[in-house]
Every structure is written in structure tokens, then in C-alpha cells.
Amino acid sequence: MAGQKTQLDRLLEEIDRTPWGPQEQALVAEAVALAQEIGDEQLEYQARMRQTASANMGGLTDLMLSSFAWCLAHHDADPARFPADIDNGAADLMWQFKWMASSLRSSPAFSPEQITAVLDDMEAHYRTAGLGMSGVLMARFEDAHAAGRMDDAERLRVQLEATPRDSHSHCDACGRSQVAGFFADTDRDEDAIRLVEEMLEGGFSCGEEPEHALSVSLLPYLRLGRGEQARAAHLRSYRLAKDNPDLLTAIANSIRFCALTGNEARALTLIERHLPWLAHDALNAQGHFRMLTAIGTALDAVAAAGHGTTPVRGADSPDLERFFGVHGGTDGAAWSAAELAAVAWSAAERIGVRFDERDGTDNHARRLQFARKTAGERYDVPIRSDVFAAPVADATPTDDEGWYRRVLDLAGYGAAADTLDALAHVIDRVDDERHAVLTGQRLAALVNLERIDEATELLPDRIRSLRAAGLDAQADVEERFGLALFGTATEADNAALAELFAASADPSDPAALPPAARGDIALTLAFELGDEDPAAALEFSEQAAALFAEAGDARLGHGAEIAAAMALLRAERVDEAHARIDALLADPAITRGVRARMLEMRARVHGGRGAFTEGAADADEAGRILAELGSMSRLAGAQMLAGALWEDAEEPEQALARYRVGARLLEQHGGDVAGAKYRVARSMLNSGAVEEAAELFGEVLQLEEADEVPAGSRAMTAIMLARSLRAAGEGGQAYGAFGYAAELFGEAGNPADQALALMNRAQILAQYDERDQAIETLEEAAAIVRTAEDAPAAVVEVLHNLGQSYGAQQDPRAFALFDEVEAVARANDADWVLADVTDSRARALLTAERVDEGVAAALTASDAFAAVGDAQSAGGSALLAARALNGGGRSADAVAAYRAVLDQAAAIPPLRQIAALELGDVLQGLGRDAEAAEVRRLVED
């Protein structure tokens, strides 16, 4: 028993330091179960008090209500044994009372009488405990607002403002958020925004704030024409709310915002991501109503944008059937955007009717009417995180000839799965000759997809089709070698095929094979030997080309040309490969699939040569062809290739456009979604869209964690997330992300990057004036980076930063670190780093009031910067020396230093102006007025 109590004590301590979320919820459940096993109600009370708070933050209303009821009953029975406040730094029992009425209000399953009873009971408990009425009035205000009794809500709001705040008033964040929502619902947009901005400026936050308040401000910002503020509020709100199912309403507000601002693709992405939340909390019908209304609004906008047939992934989940019903589509078709919009509106209406019947008002009916009215409004606030796959003209074949050509196109590209899909439309509807061709394509596709058993079963049909087409020699070869001719050949198979090829060359020999059959063997060997023996592969491919030309088979001849180009590339004979690809692309007889394949091959060749723009153009054209062929999964690959080439061409906007389409296609058709979204996020960061980049890097990190990606890879994503957050002004979140990255780099055994992540963390601490903690973090980073082998850049950066921090604190340890950095820089011929560390030494010396040494070091640094062509830094160091001399009473000596700044800053107007103004003041102070006037004229030039 004693051991179990000790275990429970440790559990409670761990709960109190664990952030809200699934891990914390599991710990709480374990604590309650253990307390019940022990049979100690006081310990169970301790655990259940935590459970009530945990369930509230996790959107588990049923659990929250039952846990609170248990605790309240025990407190009322014996307040001494079961005190209202358990002193764990979290909400006490009286504070938790606030959540109860709100939760009952959120479900029409509870009657007005039950809600009123809870509010009255809350007031009675507050009076008994000697607490003020502010918290009670706020709860009554929220109830009136949620029920649509706006006059009552306004009266209570005014009364609340006149009531003194106390320990159980809503916090500054929550109080402002609730009233802001009321103002937004009563057409007082400026007042709503004022409260939200007060919250942000004051740095007020709580468990679900400011993300909820930011979402409340979105429509008011839009209506007041403040689109940029709305965009920033949405991005921050969503980034903070996206992992908390209890914030379903905030997510709904973000979805509606996207629909109204022309970001329909993003709205659809958010819907698909958060649809499961509808089933998370069965009692949060208010949240369901808001979410369903937002879904209806957004999917109507998707349909109006021309994408009504787009499937909504996840909408057919059995968990959602109570909202949407069972989809009646055929062939397993998913809900389309247009279909789901209609049923979402209907589901919202059903819930609204239940609320209004309970409350005796038309509140939800009016909310629905308002939502439908505003659904058609549009505000131009672009967000670039998501995009629809570009629609293409319907090129679906309409006859057997079209399907036959489609199969050859797809097979020529190498799209095995798409080839099999197309084959089903035509393989049983062609003559013997074409049936022979199609059975060959079917076997090749099945082998490519490693569906060997199916291919083996269908091999006899292939042999029959060859004989029916009069191709007995080919049938004999395939009967002997089977699937080896389609990609399963072993080393022994290749040797036997080569022997047969050599032995069958003499037309006078009875064992001779016709050119087409010999060409097929040669082509098989060309592809099989490509990796291990490119020269032999090239020879076989050229023989195959000649044989197919003799046989008059242009299609297989093109395959031989492809094999030849691949062999040349593997042999690093790039110029010859390029010429071969160009020649094949110039042939008007090639199929569209072969053309797309060759364009992609040439795009990669261009990329390898640094001709990125030309390569991107080829990849774009390949993508256009694949879109026409309906090969969406392969189109995704072409888009990602084009994006990479545009990125290498330093065209981030062009790259972003391709990456976004590629990522969307991969989400729909399968593939490396995390890798694609990483590239989207990186392009956004490079193009300055830092908020969207932060959101996407966070999503990528979650995907990588779910897939258990190695720590080193996750660390790189975490670093990119941290950089994005920092650029977006989210210092607190960036601090956490850099810390997580450091942990992952440590786990991966990468001390250099671990130290750099800690260094960035220290810089954030310094930014928030946490100087001592920043130096401690840098000292930890320095100890780690010294263990890094072959990472001089990281060593220099970390030790230099620590030296600068020591120097700012007049800590003499700075100079030993500067010496160490200098030694590393000299060993690696890093002249700019030498100049930079000399500048840092000068600043540390001047901070320590060692003026002569500091000035000398600054001037040395200036000369060193100038020697490497960095005029900006050279001028900065010279300016440092000039100011030090002037500030030390040596104005005459300062003149020469200022003139050195002017020389360095000839092409840097801002620095030139500063130096001229300061030098003018120095000269005037020396009585050299004419010179002062002449220098000041430089400011006007």
C-alpha cells in the first residue's frame, strides 16, 4: 500500500508538470485508477480534481461533468477532507464551477432548468465561500449570450463591468475574449477588436487564449477592411489551436475565414484535417453547429470556385455518419465537396432546431441565416499554403481506339498502376494483334508493381495471345523464359538470354529468331545490365533499335532509344545522352507517354548542368502531358521535379506554385506527403511567407513523428520550424522549437547542430533580457560544440557568440574565447571571420573601458573587412573607433577615423549620412566650422 501511495504521489507530480494533451490525460486516468485501487478517497479527490481540469482542456465534456460532480459531492459532504483548493497551482473547485454551466449550455440534451440550477448552485457556493460575484456574473453573461438572450447579456455585461474583480474573476485573457465575441455578434466590430488587441498588447494568455480570441476577431477585421491584420490573426490562431480538439469553434472560425477570403483550397485542407474532431466530444453540440456551418460555407465556396466534384477525404468515416448519414455514391466514391456542403448545412440546421426548441428562442435559426447571407461575401486576403490541383480538360477516351492509345501512352511513360486501370477498359475488346500487345503491357505493369503471383497466373494468356497473333517465335521465347522478359530476370536468366541472342543471329540457322523476337531479347538485356555494365547495356540497346527498325516496330524502337539514353547517362556520357534524348523528342511518332518520360529525363540532365530554368520548362511540359493522360500520381512527381528546378533557379514563387500542386496530389493519391510539404514550407520561408511556413513545418514535424522518422531528420524539420516561428515574431514558440531540435540532434549524435540550436535558443533568451540564462545556455552549447569533429563553422559561431555575451558583461573570459575563434579561423583561412572576431574583441575592450586597445582593434577590424571587400562592416568598425575616440575626449583623433568611415561608405548612403552628421558635430566642436559645413553637405548629396 505504501508503495502504491508513493507511486501515486509521483504520478500527481508528473501530471502537474506535463502539458495538456493525450500524454497528460493518460497519466490522469492512471492516477484515478490507482487511487481507486488503493481505496483512499482523499487521494482519489486529488486525482479527480486534476481529471476535471484535464477533461476541460481536452474537450472531454462527459468526463469533465462526472468528475466535477464527484468532487463537488465530496467537498460538500466534508470540506475539510476535500478542500476546494488542492494547492497544485491549477484551478480550484470553485473555479471549475465556471466550466459546468458552459458545458451544459453547449448541448441541447440539458434543459434550461438544469442550466439555471447549476448557475444558482454556483452562486450559492461562491457566497458560502465568501467569494465575489464577478465569476458568477460572467457565467450568467456567457449563458445569456449563448442562448441568444442578447438584452439579458448586455445587462449582465454592464453589471459585470461595475463589479469589482476578485480571485475568481475570469482572467484578463478569457474575460476579454468572451466579451469580444459578444461585441462581434452584436455588430460592434471596433469594440471587439479593441479588446482582442488589448489582450495581445498586454501579453495576456490562458489555456485557450489568445487563439480563441484571435479567431473571434477575424470577421470584424474583414468587415472593417483590415485584411492584413485578419490574415495575421488567422494564421496565429490556427497555429495555436490546431492541436486542441476543445477549440473546435476556433477552427470553425478559421475555416469560415478561408472561405470568405478566396482561400478555398486551404479551407478544404482544414476541413479534411479537422473533420474527426466532430466526433471527439459528443456533448459539444454548440461546437458541432459552428463547425458544420463553417463546413457548409467553405464547401459551397469550393464548389463556386469550380471544384465541387473534389472528394472530401475522411468524410465517409463511420464516426461521422450521425452528422452526414451514409454516402450513397457508387464504386466506393467519397463525398464530393458539393454533396457534403448540402448535408453539412442540413446537419447544422437539425442541431440548431434542437437548441432553439430548448431555449425558446430563434437564436440558432438567426445564426444560420446570417451564415448563409455572409457566405457569399468575398474579401481578398490571399494565403499561399494550399492550392487545388489544376483542373484539366476531360480527356477520358470515348472509344476502344482511344483507350488503346491511352494504354500505350501510360506504358510508354512507365505509369504501371495507371496502365492497369486503363487496360481494364479495352483489353477484352481488341483484335488478336492488339491483344498480344496489351497482355505484354499488363505483365510488365504487374511485375513493375511486384505483383508477381498475378503476373504468373496471366502468363498463359500472354502466350495464347502471341500465338493467336501469329507470333509463335516470340511465344516460344516467353514460354521458355517466362517473366524474365518482363523484369524478373536472374543472373542465370541473363546469361541464357545472351546465349540465345548470339545463337539466333544467323538467318540460315533453323534456330534463328525473327528480328522482333531478337530485338525483345536485346532490349531486355539492355535494361537488365544498365546498372552493372552500362557499356554492354548501350550495345544491346543499339542492337535492339536496329532489329526493331528492321521489323518495322517503331514503338519498341523508341523503347530501345530510351534504354540507350539511360545507359549513356549511367556511363556519365551526358552530352551523348542529351543528344539522344533530343533526337527522340524530335520524332513526331513517339507516344505522349514517351515524350513525357524523355522530357523528365532531359529536365534532370539540364538540372545536373545548372540549366535550371530549361530543366523546369521541360518538367512543366511533362506535367502538362501527364495531366492530359489522367496520371495524377505521376503528375505529382513531375510537379515536385519542376518545383525543385525552379527552386534551384532561385525562383521561389515558381517553385512554390509547383510544390503546392504536387503536395495536394500526393495527399489525394498517396506518396511522400511530408517530404512534399517540407518543400512547400521551405519555399514559403524563402519567399517571405513565414507564418504559413511555420504552420506547414509544424504539420510536417507531426507527420514525421507519426511515421517515426529518424531523429536527425526530425531535427532538421524542427530547426526550420523554429526559424519560421522566429521570423514570424513568435519568440516563445521558437524557443521551444529550438530546444526540441537540440534534443533531437543530441539523440542523433550530431553535436555541431545541437550546439547551434542551443545558441539560437540563447539568442531568444537574450532578446527577452534573460541574460544570465542565455549565457548558461551558450556555455552548454560551447561544451557540446567542442566535441564536434570537422565542424569548424559551428565551433566558430558558438564560441564567438559566447565570447560576445561575456564581453557585454565585462567578463574577461571573452578574450580567451576570441583567441580560440581566431585560431580556428586562421587554420581554415577564414579571413572574414578573423575580421569579425577582431571587431568583437574591440567592442569587448571598449565595454571594459580599455579605450586605446579597443580603438586599435576596431581599426584593425576595419582594415581586415576592407581587405575582403566588405565595405559595410569596414565602415561599421571604423565608426566604432571614431565614436570611442570622440566619447573619450579625443575629438581631434576621432576626425581621421570618421573620414575612414566616409571612405568606406561611399556606396552605402545610410552609413555615409550618419558618419557625415557625426563628423560635422565633432568638427564644429573643434571650431572647424568650414570643414563641418563641407562635411554636412555630404548628407544632402
mmCIF file of C-alpha atoms in Angstrom, residues 693-842:
data_model
loop_
_atom_site.group_PDB
_atom_site.id
_atom_site.type_symbol
_atom_site.label_atom_id
_atom_site.label_comp_id
_atom_site.label_asym_id
_atom_site.label_seq_id
_atom_site.Cartn_x
_atom_site.Cartn_y
_atom_site.Cartn_z
ATOM 1 C CA ALA A 693 5.888 28.282 -43.412
ATOM 2 C CA ALA A 694 5.734 27.854 -39.639
ATOM 3 C CA GLU A 695 2.331 26.214 -39.857
ATOM 4 C CA LEU A 696 3.444 23.766 -42.529
ATOM 5 C CA PHE A 697 6.754 22.880 -40.870
ATOM 6 C CA GLY A 698 4.754 22.099 -37.735
ATOM 7 C CA GLU A 699 2.490 19.817 -39.747
ATOM 8 C CA VAL A 700 5.479 18.101 -41.358
ATOM 9 C CA LEU A 701 7.028 17.513 -37.959
ATOM 10 C CA GLN A 702 3.816 15.857 -36.756
ATOM 11 C CA LEU A 703 3.756 13.612 -39.833
ATOM 12 C CA GLU A 704 7.391 12.657 -39.287
ATOM 13 C CA GLU A 705 6.774 11.857 -35.633
ATOM 14 C CA ALA A 706 3.780 9.691 -36.542
ATOM 15 C CA ASP A 707 5.953 7.841 -39.075
ATOM 16 C CA GLU A 708 8.813 7.508 -36.543
ATOM 17 C CA VAL A 709 11.256 9.234 -38.883
ATOM 18 C CA PRO A 710 14.862 9.147 -37.546
ATOM 19 C CA ALA A 711 15.712 11.830 -35.009
ATOM 20 C CA GLY A 712 18.216 13.605 -37.256
ATOM 21 C CA SER A 713 15.635 14.215 -39.975
ATOM 22 C CA ARG A 714 13.048 15.395 -37.480
ATOM 23 C CA ALA A 715 15.638 17.713 -36.004
ATOM 24 C CA MET A 716 16.140 19.440 -39.351
ATOM 25 C CA THR A 717 12.391 19.985 -39.638
ATOM 26 C CA ALA A 718 12.264 21.302 -36.069
ATOM 27 C CA ILE A 719 15.055 23.762 -36.888
ATOM 28 C CA MET A 720 13.150 25.041 -39.915
ATOM 29 C CA LEU A 721 10.020 25.351 -37.794
ATOM 30 C CA ALA A 722 11.958 27.308 -35.177
ATOM 31 C CA ARG A 723 13.418 29.666 -37.787
ATOM 32 C CA SER A 724 9.988 30.283 -39.265
ATOM 33 C CA LEU A 725 8.448 30.978 -35.873
ATOM 34 C CA ARG A 726 11.264 33.345 -35.009
ATOM 35 C CA ALA A 727 10.834 35.208 -38.291
ATOM 36 C CA ALA A 728 7.096 35.419 -37.576
ATOM 37 C CA GLY A 729 7.784 37.123 -34.239
ATOM 38 C CA GLU A 730 6.748 34.086 -32.159
ATOM 39 C CA GLY A 731 9.780 34.103 -29.888
ATOM 40 C CA GLY A 732 8.284 31.887 -27.193
ATOM 41 C CA GLN A 733 7.304 29.134 -29.599
ATOM 42 C CA ALA A 734 10.600 29.442 -31.461
ATOM 43 C CA TYR A 735 12.427 28.972 -28.150
ATOM 44 C CA GLY A 736 10.586 25.708 -27.570
ATOM 45 C CA ALA A 737 11.189 24.510 -31.139
ATOM 46 C CA PHE A 738 14.933 25.210 -30.947
ATOM 47 C CA GLY A 739 15.025 23.273 -27.671
ATOM 48 C CA TYR A 740 13.246 20.313 -29.242
ATOM 49 C CA ALA A 741 15.625 20.422 -32.195
ATOM 50 C CA ALA A 742 18.581 20.381 -29.808
ATOM 51 C CA GLU A 743 17.189 17.277 -28.079
ATOM 52 C CA LEU A 744 16.719 15.521 -31.421
ATOM 53 C CA PHE A 745 20.202 16.450 -32.649
ATOM 54 C CA GLY A 746 21.595 15.088 -29.395
ATOM 55 C CA GLU A 747 19.653 11.858 -29.884
ATOM 56 C CA ALA A 748 21.019 11.635 -33.434
ATOM 57 C CA GLY A 749 24.616 12.142 -32.278
ATOM 58 C CA ASN A 750 25.062 15.476 -34.079
ATOM 59 C CA PRO A 751 26.793 17.804 -31.573
ATOM 60 C CA ALA A 752 27.505 20.611 -34.055
ATOM 61 C CA ASP A 753 23.867 21.199 -34.948
ATOM 62 C CA GLN A 754 22.790 20.538 -31.362
ATOM 63 C CA ALA A 755 25.062 23.350 -30.217
ATOM 64 C CA LEU A 756 23.785 25.700 -32.935
ATOM 65 C CA ALA A 757 20.184 25.012 -31.901
ATOM 66 C CA LEU A 758 21.064 25.869 -28.287
ATOM 67 C CA MET A 759 22.857 29.002 -29.483
ATOM 68 C CA ASN A 760 19.673 30.157 -31.214
ATOM 69 C CA ARG A 761 17.753 29.430 -28.032
ATOM 70 C CA ALA A 762 20.207 31.601 -26.107
ATOM 71 C CA GLN A 763 19.739 34.437 -28.577
ATOM 72 C CA ILE A 764 15.986 34.387 -27.932
ATOM 73 C CA LEU A 765 16.616 34.488 -24.192
ATOM 74 C CA ALA A 766 18.879 37.495 -24.662
ATOM 75 C CA GLN A 767 16.204 39.157 -26.772
ATOM 76 C CA TYR A 768 13.846 38.877 -23.790
ATOM 77 C CA ASP A 769 16.548 40.207 -21.412
ATOM 78 C CA GLU A 770 17.138 36.818 -19.775
ATOM 79 C CA ARG A 771 20.903 37.443 -19.920
ATOM 80 C CA ASP A 772 22.081 35.018 -17.245
ATOM 81 C CA GLN A 773 20.037 32.140 -18.626
ATOM 82 C CA ALA A 774 21.222 32.996 -22.135
ATOM 83 C CA ILE A 775 24.867 32.746 -21.062
ATOM 84 C CA GLU A 776 24.222 29.437 -19.271
ATOM 85 C CA THR A 777 22.677 28.068 -22.461
ATOM 86 C CA LEU A 778 25.622 29.296 -24.542
ATOM 87 C CA GLU A 779 28.054 27.701 -22.104
ATOM 88 C CA GLU A 780 26.194 24.406 -22.539
ATOM 89 C CA ALA A 781 26.383 24.850 -26.319
ATOM 90 C CA ALA A 782 30.118 25.605 -26.146
ATOM 91 C CA ALA A 783 30.793 22.444 -24.162
ATOM 92 C CA ILE A 784 28.880 20.404 -26.752
ATOM 93 C CA VAL A 785 30.376 22.005 -29.859
ATOM 94 C CA ARG A 786 33.905 21.328 -28.681
ATOM 95 C CA THR A 787 33.109 17.615 -29.052
ATOM 96 C CA ALA A 788 32.143 18.072 -32.704
ATOM 97 C CA GLU A 789 34.656 16.776 -35.191
ATOM 98 C CA ASP A 790 35.192 18.522 -38.523
ATOM 99 C CA ALA A 791 32.696 21.286 -37.786
ATOM 100 C CA PRO A 792 34.829 24.462 -37.605
ATOM 101 C CA ALA A 793 31.991 26.728 -38.710
ATOM 102 C CA ALA A 794 29.809 25.596 -35.807
ATOM 103 C CA VAL A 795 32.723 25.910 -33.340
ATOM 104 C CA VAL A 796 33.418 29.456 -34.510
ATOM 105 C CA GLU A 797 29.801 30.545 -34.377
ATOM 106 C CA VAL A 798 29.021 29.174 -30.917
ATOM 107 C CA LEU A 799 32.267 30.243 -29.234
ATOM 108 C CA HIS A 800 32.073 33.657 -30.882
ATOM 109 C CA ASN A 801 28.541 34.166 -29.555
ATOM 110 C CA LEU A 802 29.584 33.156 -26.056
ATOM 111 C CA GLY A 803 32.577 35.480 -26.245
ATOM 112 C CA GLN A 804 30.341 38.377 -27.318
ATOM 113 C CA SER A 805 27.998 37.657 -24.407
ATOM 114 C CA TYR A 806 30.897 37.559 -21.957
ATOM 115 C CA GLY A 807 32.247 40.789 -23.436
ATOM 116 C CA ALA A 808 28.911 42.564 -22.955
ATOM 117 C CA GLN A 809 29.080 41.555 -19.265
ATOM 118 C CA GLN A 810 32.738 42.712 -18.929
ATOM 119 C CA ASP A 811 33.696 39.102 -18.240
ATOM 120 C CA PRO A 812 37.421 38.663 -19.062
ATOM 121 C CA ARG A 813 36.776 35.098 -20.252
ATOM 122 C CA ALA A 814 35.651 36.706 -23.519
ATOM 123 C CA PHE A 815 39.220 37.243 -24.713
ATOM 124 C CA ALA A 816 40.292 33.626 -24.374
ATOM 125 C CA LEU A 817 37.281 32.645 -26.471
ATOM 126 C CA PHE A 818 38.163 35.252 -29.109
ATOM 127 C CA ASP A 819 41.675 33.786 -29.211
ATOM 128 C CA GLU A 820 40.193 30.324 -29.713
ATOM 129 C CA VAL A 821 37.931 31.535 -32.530
ATOM 130 C CA GLU A 822 40.863 33.315 -34.165
ATOM 131 C CA ALA A 823 42.926 30.137 -34.121
ATOM 132 C CA VAL A 824 40.158 28.125 -35.807
ATOM 133 C CA ALA A 825 39.594 30.883 -38.380
ATOM 134 C CA ARG A 826 43.310 31.071 -39.257
ATOM 135 C CA ALA A 827 43.517 27.297 -39.584
ATOM 136 C CA ASN A 828 40.668 27.400 -42.099
ATOM 137 C CA ASP A 829 41.726 30.572 -43.976
ATOM 138 C CA ALA A 830 38.515 32.306 -42.908
ATOM 139 C CA ASP A 831 39.612 35.928 -43.348
ATOM 140 C CA TRP A 832 36.146 37.434 -42.872
ATOM 141 C CA VAL A 833 35.727 35.555 -39.587
ATOM 142 C CA LEU A 834 39.094 36.943 -38.440
ATOM 143 C CA ALA A 835 37.862 40.458 -39.159
ATOM 144 C CA ASP A 836 34.573 39.779 -37.392
ATOM 145 C CA VAL A 837 36.117 38.377 -34.223
ATOM 146 C CA THR A 838 38.556 41.308 -34.154
ATOM 147 C CA ASP A 839 35.552 43.647 -34.243
ATOM 148 C CA SER A 840 34.014 41.699 -31.336
ATOM 149 C CA ARG A 841 37.280 41.955 -29.414
ATOM 150 C CA ALA A 842 37.225 45.728 -29.963
#
